[in-house]
Short mmCIF file of C-alpha atoms in Angstrom, two decimals:
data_model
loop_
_atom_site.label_atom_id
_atom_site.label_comp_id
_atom_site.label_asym_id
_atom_site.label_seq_id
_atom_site.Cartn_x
_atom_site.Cartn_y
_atom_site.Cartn_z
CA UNK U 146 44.19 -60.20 48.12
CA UNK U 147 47.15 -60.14 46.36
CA UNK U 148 46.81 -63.37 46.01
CA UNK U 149 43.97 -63.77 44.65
CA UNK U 150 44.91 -61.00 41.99
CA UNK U 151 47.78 -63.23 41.13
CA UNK U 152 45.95 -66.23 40.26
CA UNK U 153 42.82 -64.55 38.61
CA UNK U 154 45.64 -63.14 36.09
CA UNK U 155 47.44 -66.04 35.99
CA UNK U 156 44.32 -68.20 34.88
CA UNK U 157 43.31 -64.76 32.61
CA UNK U 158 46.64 -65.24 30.77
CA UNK U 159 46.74 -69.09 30.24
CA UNK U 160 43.33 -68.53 29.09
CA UNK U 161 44.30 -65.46 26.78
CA UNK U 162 47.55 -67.62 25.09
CA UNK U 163 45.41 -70.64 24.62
CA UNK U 164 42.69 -68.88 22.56
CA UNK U 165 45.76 -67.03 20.85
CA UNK U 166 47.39 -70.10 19.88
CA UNK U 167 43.70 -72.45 18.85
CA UNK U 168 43.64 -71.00 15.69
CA UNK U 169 46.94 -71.09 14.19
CA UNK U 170 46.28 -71.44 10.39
CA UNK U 171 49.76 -72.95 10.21
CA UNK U 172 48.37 -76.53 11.22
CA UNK U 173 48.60 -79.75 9.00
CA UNK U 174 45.48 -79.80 7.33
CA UNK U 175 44.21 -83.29 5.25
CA UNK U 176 43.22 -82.89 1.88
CA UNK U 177 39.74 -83.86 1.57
CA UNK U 178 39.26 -86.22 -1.51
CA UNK U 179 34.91 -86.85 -2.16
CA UNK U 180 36.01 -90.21 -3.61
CA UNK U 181 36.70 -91.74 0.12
CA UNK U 182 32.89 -91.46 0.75
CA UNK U 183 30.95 -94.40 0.46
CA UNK U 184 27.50 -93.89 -0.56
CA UNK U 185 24.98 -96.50 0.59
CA UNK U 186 22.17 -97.39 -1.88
CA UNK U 187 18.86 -98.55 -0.89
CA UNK U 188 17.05 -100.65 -3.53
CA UNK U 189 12.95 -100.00 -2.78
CA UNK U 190 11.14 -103.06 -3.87
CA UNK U 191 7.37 -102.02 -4.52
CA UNK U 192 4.91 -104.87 -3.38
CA UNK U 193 1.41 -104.10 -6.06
CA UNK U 194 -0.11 -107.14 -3.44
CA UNK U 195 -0.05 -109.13 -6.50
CA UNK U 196 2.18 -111.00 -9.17
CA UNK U 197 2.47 -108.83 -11.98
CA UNK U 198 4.14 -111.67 -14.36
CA UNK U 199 0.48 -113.30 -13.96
CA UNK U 200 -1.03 -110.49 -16.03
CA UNK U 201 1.64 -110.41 -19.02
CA UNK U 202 0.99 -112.92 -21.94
CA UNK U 203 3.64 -115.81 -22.01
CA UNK U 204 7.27 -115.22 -23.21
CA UNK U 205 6.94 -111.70 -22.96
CA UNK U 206 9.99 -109.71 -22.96
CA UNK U 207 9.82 -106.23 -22.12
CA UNK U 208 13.60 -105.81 -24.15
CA UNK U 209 12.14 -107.10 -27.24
CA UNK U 210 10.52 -104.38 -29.91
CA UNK U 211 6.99 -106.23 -30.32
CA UNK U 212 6.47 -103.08 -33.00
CA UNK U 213 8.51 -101.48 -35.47
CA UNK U 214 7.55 -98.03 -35.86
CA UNK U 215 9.65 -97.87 -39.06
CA UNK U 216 7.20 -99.78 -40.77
CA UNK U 217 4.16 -97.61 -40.04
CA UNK U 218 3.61 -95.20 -42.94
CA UNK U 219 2.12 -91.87 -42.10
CA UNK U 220 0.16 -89.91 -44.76
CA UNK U 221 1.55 -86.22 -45.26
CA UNK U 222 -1.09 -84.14 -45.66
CA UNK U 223 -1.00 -80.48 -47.87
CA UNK U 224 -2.16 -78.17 -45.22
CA UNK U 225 -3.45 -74.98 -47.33
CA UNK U 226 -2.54 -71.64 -45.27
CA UNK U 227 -4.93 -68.76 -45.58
CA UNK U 228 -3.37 -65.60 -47.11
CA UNK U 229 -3.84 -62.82 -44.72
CA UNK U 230 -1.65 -60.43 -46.61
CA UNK U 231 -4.93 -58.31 -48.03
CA UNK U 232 -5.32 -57.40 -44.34
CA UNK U 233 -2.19 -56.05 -43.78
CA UNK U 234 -1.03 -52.28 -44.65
CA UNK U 235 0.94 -52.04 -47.87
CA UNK U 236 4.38 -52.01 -47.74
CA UNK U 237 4.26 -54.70 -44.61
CA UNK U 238 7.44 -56.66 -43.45
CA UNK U 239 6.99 -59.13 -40.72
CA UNK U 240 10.74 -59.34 -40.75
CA UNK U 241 11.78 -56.01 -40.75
CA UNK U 242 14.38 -54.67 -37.89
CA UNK U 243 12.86 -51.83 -36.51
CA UNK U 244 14.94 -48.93 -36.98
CA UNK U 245 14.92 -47.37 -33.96
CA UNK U 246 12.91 -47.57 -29.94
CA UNK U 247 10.47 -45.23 -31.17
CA UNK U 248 9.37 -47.21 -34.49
CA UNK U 249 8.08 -50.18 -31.74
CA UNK U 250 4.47 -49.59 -30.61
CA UNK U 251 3.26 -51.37 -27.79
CA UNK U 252 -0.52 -52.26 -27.53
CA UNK U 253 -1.87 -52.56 -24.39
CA UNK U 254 -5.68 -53.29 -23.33
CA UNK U 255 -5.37 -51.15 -19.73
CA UNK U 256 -4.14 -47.95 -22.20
CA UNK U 257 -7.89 -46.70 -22.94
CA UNK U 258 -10.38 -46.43 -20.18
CA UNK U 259 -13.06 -44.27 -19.57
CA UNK U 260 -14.68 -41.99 -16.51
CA UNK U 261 -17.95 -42.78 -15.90
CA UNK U 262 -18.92 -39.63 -14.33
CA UNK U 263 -18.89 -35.70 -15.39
CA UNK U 264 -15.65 -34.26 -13.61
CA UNK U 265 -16.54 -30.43 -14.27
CA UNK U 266 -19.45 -30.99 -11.32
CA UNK U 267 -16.31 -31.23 -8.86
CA UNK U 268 -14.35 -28.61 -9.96
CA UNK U 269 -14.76 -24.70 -9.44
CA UNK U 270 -15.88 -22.52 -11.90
CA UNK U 271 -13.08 -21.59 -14.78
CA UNK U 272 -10.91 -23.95 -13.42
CA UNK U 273 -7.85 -24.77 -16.17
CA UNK U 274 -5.39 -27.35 -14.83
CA UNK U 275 -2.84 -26.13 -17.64
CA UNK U 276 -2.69 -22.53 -15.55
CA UNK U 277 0.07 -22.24 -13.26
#
C-alpha cells in the first residue's frame, strides 16, 4: 500500500510542478507584426450570358466625359416665401434662448383625453378623493 501511496504522490507532484511551471509569463514571446499576413484576393468575374461590348455604340469609352455639365445653364428661380408672421403672437423670436427649463413647453397629442363614461355611478356617495 505504501507503495502505491508513493507513486500516486509521486505522479500528483510531477503533475502539480508541471502545471506550476506551463505558465511562466517569463517566456520569449514574438512580436506579432499584421504586415507578415498575406491576404489573398479573389477577383469575381460576373458572366450577364452575354457580351456587353455588343450593346455599347462604337469607340465608346467609359473614361471619356461624353457631357460637360459645366455647360448646362440652370435657370434660378425667385421662390416668394409666404409671411406667416401675422400668425404669430407679438413680440415672437424664433431664435430666442429660452431662459430657463420652465419657459420650454412641450406639446404632446396623448396629453388630453377624455372618459367616456360618468365615474360618480362607481363611487359611494360623498366620496372626495382630496380627503385623507
Amino acid at each position: 500500500m505504501n507503495k502505491k501511496s508513493f507513486i500516486l504522490s509521486l505522479a500528483m507532484g510531477i503533475t502539480l510542478v508541471n502545471g506550476v511551471f506551463a505558465n511562466n509569463p517569463n517566456k520569449d514571446i514574438e512580436a506579432f507584426d499584421i504586415n507578415t499576413i498575406e491576404y489573398i484576393e479573389e477577383e469575381d468575374e460576373i458572366d450577364l450570358g452575354f457580351d456587353v461590348a455588343d450593346y455599347l455604340p462604337e469607340g465608346f469609352d467609359p473614361y471619356k466625359m461624353y457631357v460637360d455639365l459645366n455647360a448646362i445653364d440652370y435657370i434660378e428661380e425667385e421662390i416668394e416665401i409666404a409671411d406667416f408672421s401675422q400668425h404669430l403672437p407679438e413680440g415672437f423670436d424664433a431664435y430666442a434662448f429660452p431662459t430657463d427649463v420652465q419657459s420650454i413647453n412641450y406639446i404632446d397629442e396623448n396629453d388630453s383625453f377624455s372618459v367616456d363614461f360618468d365615474t360618480k355611478k362607481h363611487l359611494p356617495e360623498g366620496f372626495n378623493a382630496y380627503i385623507n
